Short mmCIF file of C-alpha atoms and ligand atoms in Angstrom, two decimals:
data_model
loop_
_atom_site.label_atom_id
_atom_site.label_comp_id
_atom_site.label_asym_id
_atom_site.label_seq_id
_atom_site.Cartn_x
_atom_site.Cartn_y
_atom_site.Cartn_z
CA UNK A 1 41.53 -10.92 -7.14
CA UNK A 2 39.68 -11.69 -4.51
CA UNK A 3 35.96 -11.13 -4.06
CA UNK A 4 34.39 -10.59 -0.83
CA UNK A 5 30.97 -9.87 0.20
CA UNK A 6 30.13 -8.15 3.55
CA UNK A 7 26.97 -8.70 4.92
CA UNK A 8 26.24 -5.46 7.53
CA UNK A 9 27.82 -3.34 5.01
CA UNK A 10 25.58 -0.41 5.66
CA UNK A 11 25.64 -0.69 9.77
CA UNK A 12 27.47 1.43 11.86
CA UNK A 13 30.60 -1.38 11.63
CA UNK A 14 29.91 -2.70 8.29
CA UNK A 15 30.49 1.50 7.10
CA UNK A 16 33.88 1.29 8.87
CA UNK A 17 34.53 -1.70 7.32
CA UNK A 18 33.80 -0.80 3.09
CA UNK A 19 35.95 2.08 4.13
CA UNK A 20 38.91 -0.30 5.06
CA UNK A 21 38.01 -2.97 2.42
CA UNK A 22 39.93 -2.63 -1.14
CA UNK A 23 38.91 -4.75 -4.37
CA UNK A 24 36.13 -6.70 -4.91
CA UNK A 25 33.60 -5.81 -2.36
CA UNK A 26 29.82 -6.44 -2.84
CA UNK A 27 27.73 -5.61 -0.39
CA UNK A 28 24.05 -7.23 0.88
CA UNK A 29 21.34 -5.15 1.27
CA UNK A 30 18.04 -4.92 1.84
CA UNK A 31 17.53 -1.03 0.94
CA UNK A 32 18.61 1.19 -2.08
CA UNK A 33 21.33 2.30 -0.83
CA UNK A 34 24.43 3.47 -3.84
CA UNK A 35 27.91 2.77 -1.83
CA UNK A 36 31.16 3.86 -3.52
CA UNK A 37 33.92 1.34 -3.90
CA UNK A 38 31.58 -1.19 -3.61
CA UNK A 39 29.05 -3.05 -5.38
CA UNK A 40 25.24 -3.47 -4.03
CA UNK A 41 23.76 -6.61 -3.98
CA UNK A 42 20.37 -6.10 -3.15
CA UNK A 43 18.61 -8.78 -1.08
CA UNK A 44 17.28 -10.15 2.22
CA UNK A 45 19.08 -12.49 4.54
CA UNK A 46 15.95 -13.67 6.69
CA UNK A 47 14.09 -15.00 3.15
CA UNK A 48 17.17 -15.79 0.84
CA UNK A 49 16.33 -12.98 -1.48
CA UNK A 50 19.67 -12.21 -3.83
CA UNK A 51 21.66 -14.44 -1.65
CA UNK A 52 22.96 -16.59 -4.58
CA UNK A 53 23.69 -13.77 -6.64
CA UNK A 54 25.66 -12.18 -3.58
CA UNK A 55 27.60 -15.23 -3.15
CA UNK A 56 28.44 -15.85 -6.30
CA UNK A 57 32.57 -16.91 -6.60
CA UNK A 58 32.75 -15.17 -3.23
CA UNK A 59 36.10 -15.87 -1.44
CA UNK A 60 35.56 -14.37 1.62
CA UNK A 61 32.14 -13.39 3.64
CA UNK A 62 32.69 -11.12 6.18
CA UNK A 63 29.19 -11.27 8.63
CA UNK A 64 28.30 -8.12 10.53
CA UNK A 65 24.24 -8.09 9.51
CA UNK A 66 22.26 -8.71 12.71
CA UNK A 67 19.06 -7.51 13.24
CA UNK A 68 19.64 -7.10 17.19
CA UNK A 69 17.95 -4.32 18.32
CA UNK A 70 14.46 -6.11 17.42
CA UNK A 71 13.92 -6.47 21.22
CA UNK A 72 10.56 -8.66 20.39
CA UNK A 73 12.42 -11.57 17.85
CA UNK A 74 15.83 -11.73 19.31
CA UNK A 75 16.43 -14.77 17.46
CA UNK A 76 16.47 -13.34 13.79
CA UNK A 77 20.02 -13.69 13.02
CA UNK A 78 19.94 -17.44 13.41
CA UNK A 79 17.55 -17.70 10.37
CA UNK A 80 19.62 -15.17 8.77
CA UNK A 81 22.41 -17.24 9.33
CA UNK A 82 20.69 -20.35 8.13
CA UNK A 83 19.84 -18.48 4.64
CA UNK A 84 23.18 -17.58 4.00
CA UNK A 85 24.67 -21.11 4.53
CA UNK A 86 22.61 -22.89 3.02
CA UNK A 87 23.27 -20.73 -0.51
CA UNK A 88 26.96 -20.67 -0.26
CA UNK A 89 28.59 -22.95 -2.99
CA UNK A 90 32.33 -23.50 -2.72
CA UNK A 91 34.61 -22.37 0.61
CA UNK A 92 34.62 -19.27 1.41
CA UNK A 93 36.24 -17.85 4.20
CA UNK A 94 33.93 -16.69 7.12
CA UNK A 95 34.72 -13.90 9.26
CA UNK A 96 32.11 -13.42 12.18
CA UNK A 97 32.06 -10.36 14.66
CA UNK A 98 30.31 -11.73 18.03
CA UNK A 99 30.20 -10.08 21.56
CA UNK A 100 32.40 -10.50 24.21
CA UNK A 101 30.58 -12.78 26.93
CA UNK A 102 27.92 -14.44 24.61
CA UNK A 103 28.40 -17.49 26.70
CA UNK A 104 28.28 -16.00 30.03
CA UNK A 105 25.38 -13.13 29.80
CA UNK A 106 21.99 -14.49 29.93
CA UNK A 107 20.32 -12.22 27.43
CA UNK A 108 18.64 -13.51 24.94
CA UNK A 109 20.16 -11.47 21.94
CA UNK A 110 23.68 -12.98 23.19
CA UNK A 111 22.03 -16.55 23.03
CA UNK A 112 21.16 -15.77 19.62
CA UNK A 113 25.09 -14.76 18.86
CA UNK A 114 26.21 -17.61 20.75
CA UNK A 115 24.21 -19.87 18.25
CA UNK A 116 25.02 -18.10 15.09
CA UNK A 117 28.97 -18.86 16.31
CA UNK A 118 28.32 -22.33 16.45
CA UNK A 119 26.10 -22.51 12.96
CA UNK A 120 29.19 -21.19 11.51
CA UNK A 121 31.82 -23.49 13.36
CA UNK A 122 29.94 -26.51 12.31
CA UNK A 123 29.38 -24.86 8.64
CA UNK A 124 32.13 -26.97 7.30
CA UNK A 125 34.07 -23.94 5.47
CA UNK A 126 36.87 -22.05 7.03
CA UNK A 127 35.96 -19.41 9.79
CA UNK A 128 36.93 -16.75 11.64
CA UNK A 129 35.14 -15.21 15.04
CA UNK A 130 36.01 -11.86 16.64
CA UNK A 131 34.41 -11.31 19.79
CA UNK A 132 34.38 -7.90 21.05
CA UNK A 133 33.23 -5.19 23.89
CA UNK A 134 30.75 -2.85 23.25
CA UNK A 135 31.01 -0.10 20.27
CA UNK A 136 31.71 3.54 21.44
CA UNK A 137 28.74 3.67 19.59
CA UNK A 138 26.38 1.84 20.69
CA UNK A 139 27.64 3.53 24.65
CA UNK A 140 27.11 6.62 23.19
CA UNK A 141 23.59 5.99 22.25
CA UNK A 142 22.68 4.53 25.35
CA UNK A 143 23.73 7.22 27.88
CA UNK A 144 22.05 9.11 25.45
CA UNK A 145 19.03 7.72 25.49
CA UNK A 146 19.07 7.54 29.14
CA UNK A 147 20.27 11.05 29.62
CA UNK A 148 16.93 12.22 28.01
CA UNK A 149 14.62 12.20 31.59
CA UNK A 150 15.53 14.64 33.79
CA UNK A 151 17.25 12.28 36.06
CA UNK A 152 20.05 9.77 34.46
CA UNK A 153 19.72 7.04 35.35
CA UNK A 154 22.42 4.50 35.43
CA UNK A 155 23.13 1.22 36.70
CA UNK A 156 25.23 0.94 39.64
CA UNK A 157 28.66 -0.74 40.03
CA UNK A 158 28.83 -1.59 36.42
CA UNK A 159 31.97 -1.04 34.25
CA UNK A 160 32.54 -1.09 30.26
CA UNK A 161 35.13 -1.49 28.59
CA UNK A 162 34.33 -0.13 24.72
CA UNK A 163 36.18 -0.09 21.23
CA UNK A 164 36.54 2.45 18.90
CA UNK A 165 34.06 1.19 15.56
CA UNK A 166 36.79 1.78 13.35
CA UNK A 167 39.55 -0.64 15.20
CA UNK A 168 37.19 -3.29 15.14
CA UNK A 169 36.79 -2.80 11.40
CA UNK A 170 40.53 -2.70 11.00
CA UNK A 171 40.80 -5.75 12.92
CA UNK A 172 38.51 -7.66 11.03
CA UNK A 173 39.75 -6.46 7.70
CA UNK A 174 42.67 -7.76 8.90
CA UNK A 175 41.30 -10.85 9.64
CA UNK A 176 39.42 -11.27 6.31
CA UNK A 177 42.97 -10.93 4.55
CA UNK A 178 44.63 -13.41 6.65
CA UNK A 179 44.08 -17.47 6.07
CA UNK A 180 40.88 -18.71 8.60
CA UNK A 181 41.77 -18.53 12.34
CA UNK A 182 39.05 -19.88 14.64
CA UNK A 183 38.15 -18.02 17.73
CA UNK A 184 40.90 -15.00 17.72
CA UNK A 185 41.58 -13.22 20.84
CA UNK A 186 38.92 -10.72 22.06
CA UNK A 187 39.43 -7.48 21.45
CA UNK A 188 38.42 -4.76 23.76
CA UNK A 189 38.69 -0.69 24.23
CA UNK A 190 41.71 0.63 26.32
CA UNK A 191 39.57 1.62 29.35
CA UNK A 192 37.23 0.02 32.44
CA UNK A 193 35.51 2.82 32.57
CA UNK A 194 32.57 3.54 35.28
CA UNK A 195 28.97 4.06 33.61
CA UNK A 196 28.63 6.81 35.58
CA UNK A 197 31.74 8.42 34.59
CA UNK A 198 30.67 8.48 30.69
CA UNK A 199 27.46 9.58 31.28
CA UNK A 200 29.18 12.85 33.29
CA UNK A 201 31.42 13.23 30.63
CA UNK A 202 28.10 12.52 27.80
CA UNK A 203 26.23 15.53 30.30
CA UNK A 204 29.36 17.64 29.83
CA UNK A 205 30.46 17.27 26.21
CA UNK A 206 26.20 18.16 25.21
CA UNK A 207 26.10 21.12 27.96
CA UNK A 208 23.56 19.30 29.51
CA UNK A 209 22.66 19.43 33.13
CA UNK A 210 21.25 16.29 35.04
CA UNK A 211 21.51 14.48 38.44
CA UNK A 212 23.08 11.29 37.40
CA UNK A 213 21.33 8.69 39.79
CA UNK A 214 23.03 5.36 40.22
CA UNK A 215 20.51 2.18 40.62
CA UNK A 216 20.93 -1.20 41.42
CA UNK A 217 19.72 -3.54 38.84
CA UNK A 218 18.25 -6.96 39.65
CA UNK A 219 18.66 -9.83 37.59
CA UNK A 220 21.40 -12.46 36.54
CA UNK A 221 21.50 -11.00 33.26
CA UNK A 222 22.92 -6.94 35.72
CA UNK A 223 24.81 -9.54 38.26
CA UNK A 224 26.99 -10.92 35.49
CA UNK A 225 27.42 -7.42 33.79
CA UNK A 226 28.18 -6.33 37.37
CA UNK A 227 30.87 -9.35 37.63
CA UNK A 228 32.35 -8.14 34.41
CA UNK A 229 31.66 -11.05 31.88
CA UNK A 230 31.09 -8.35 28.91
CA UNK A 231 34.61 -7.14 29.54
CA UNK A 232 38.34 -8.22 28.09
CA UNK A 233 40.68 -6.64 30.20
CA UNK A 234 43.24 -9.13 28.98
CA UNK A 235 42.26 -7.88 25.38
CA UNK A 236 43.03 -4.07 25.59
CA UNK A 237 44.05 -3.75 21.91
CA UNK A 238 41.86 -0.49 21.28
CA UNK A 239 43.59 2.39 21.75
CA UNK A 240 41.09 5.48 20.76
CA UNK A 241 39.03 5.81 24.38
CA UNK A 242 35.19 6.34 24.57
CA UNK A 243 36.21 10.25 25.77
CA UNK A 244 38.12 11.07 22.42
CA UNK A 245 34.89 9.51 20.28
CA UNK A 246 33.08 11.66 22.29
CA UNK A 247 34.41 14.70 21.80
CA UNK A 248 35.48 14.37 18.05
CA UNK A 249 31.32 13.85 17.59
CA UNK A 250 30.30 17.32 19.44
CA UNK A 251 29.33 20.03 17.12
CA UNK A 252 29.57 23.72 18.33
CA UNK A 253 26.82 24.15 21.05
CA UNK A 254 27.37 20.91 22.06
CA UNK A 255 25.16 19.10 19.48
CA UNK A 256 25.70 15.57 19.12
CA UNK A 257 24.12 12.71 16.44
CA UNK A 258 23.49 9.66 17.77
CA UNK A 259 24.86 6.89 15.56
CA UNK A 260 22.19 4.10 16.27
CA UNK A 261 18.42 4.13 16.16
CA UNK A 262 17.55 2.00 19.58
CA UNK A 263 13.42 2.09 18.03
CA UNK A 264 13.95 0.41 14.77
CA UNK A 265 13.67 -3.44 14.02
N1 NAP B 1 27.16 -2.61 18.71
C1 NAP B 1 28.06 -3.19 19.46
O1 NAP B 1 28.46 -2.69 20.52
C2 NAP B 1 28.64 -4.53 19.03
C3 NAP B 1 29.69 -5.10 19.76
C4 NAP B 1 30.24 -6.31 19.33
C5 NAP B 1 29.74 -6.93 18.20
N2 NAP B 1 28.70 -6.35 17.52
C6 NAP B 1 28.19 -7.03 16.32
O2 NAP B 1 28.59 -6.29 15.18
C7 NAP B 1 27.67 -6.57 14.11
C8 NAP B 1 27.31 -5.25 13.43
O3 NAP B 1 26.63 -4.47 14.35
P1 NAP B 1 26.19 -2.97 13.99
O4 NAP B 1 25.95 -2.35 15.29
O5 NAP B 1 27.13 -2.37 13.01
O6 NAP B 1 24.79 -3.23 13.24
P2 NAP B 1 23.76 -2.18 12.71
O7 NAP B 1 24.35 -0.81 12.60
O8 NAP B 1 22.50 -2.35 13.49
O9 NAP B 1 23.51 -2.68 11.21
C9 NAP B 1 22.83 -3.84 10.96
C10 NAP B 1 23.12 -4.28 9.55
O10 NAP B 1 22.55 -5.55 9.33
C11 NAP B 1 21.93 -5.55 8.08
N3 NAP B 1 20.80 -6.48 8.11
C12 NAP B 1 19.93 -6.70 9.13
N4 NAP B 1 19.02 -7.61 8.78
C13 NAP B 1 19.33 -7.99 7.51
C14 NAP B 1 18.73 -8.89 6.60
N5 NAP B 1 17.64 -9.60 6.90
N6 NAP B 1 19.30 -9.04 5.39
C15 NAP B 1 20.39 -8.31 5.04
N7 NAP B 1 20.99 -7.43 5.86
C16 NAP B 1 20.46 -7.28 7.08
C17 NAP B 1 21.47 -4.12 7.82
O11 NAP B 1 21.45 -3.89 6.44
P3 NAP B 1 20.24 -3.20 5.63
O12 NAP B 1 19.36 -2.51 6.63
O13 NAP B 1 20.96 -2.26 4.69
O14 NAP B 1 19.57 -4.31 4.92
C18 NAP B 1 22.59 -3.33 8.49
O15 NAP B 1 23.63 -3.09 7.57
C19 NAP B 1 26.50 -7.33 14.75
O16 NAP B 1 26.66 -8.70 14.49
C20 NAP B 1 26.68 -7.08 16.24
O17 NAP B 1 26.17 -8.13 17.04
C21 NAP B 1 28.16 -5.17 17.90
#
């Protein structure tokens, strides 16, 4: 049978992903967490703690730990990435999930993506990258996040174009199954969608009532976001629309749980 090990397995994709994932799955983790279905492999990608034991006869690696939101070391997933090379044995199959324009955004976080995609090109063992839009998720938490002053603030004349979690796990699941592919298509949600438009419909869905101001952001890291680069409009395969997340997360009173923590490292 075969064994894979998912990295990420306790992130907000890697969830969606051990719920898609049949068989042998062990899972890398730094915390204590129990997960059913799977089995925990305790350990740390940034020293190499448990890494051999995780890898061990390991057919296929599916990568979705980053630790991204550290805003301070954007750069921690290439070290991750180092670790875990360097302690596979054998050929496993890698399946990466990247971000769609980690070549053409100037952010640093997307530097550090665009690196870990070429660490694991040049690895020598068969790989697979998925690059994709931005997570309903990880939206939702922003306009969110910026809903919480009394003005919302958004930026102006930008678009997105986000993916329901749980596609992207199927996708990649499906990927993981299959023989190693190189750079697959992107994959994107089913809608451009205005920022300002989901934040109305964010104000709405919590019963929340703000002027939603719309600012122009300076910068070529906003002019490229502006020109669309983070977008796949050619990649449409998501079907479930930021909206329908939305609304299938309200609780009565229009309560809402964020799914990401924007203040952790
Ligand atoms: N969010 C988006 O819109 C988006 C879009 C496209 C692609 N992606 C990519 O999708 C992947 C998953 O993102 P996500 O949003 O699901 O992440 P997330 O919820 O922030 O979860 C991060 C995961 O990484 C693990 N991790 C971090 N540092 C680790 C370390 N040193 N050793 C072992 N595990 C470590 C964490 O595990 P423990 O804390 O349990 O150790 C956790 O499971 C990332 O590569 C991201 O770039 C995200």
């Amino acid at each position: 049978m075969t064994q894979f090990l998912v990295t990420g397995g306790t992130g907000v994709l890697g969830r969606q992903i051990l719920r898609r994932l049949s068989g042998d799955v062990r899972v890398l983790t730094r915390g204590e967490t129990e997960i059913e279905g799977a089995t925990v492999v305790r350990g740390d990608l940034e020293t190499g703690e448990g890494l051999r034991a995780a890898l061990d006869g390991v057919d296929v690696i599916v990568h979705a730990a980053s630790a991204g939101f550290d805003r301070r070391r954007p750069d921690r997933d290439i070290e991750a990435t180092r670790q875990l090379l360097a302690a596979i044995s054998g050929e496993p199959h890698i399946v990466y999930i990247s971000i769609v324009g980690v070549d053409a955004i100037p952010v640093a976080y997307f530097r550090t993506k665009l690196a870990v995609e070429r660490m694991i090109e040049d690895s020598g063992r068969p790989w697979t990258i998925l690059r994709t839009t931005q997570f309903h998720d990880l939206v939702l938490t922003m306009l969110a996040a910026l809903a919480r002053p009394p003005v919302a603030v958004v930026p102006r004349g930008t678009m997105v174009q986000s993916v329901d979690t749980g596609e992207v796990a199927d996708r990649l699941v499906e990927l993981a199954l299959g023989e190693s592919a190189g750079r697959v298509p992107d994959m994107g949600g089913p809608r451009v969608e205005r920022v300002e438009d989901l934040m109305r419909a964010y104000l709405g869905a919590v019963r929340r009532r703000r002027p939603v101001l719309r600012v122009p952001m300076p910068g070529k890291a906003a002019a490229a976001y502006r020109a669309g680069r983070h977008m796949a409009p050619e990649g449409a395969t998501g079907v479930r629309t930021f909206t329908e997340d939305l609304l299938a997360r309200v609780g009565p009173g229009g309560t809402l749980d964020v799914p990401y923590d924007l203040g952790r490292s």
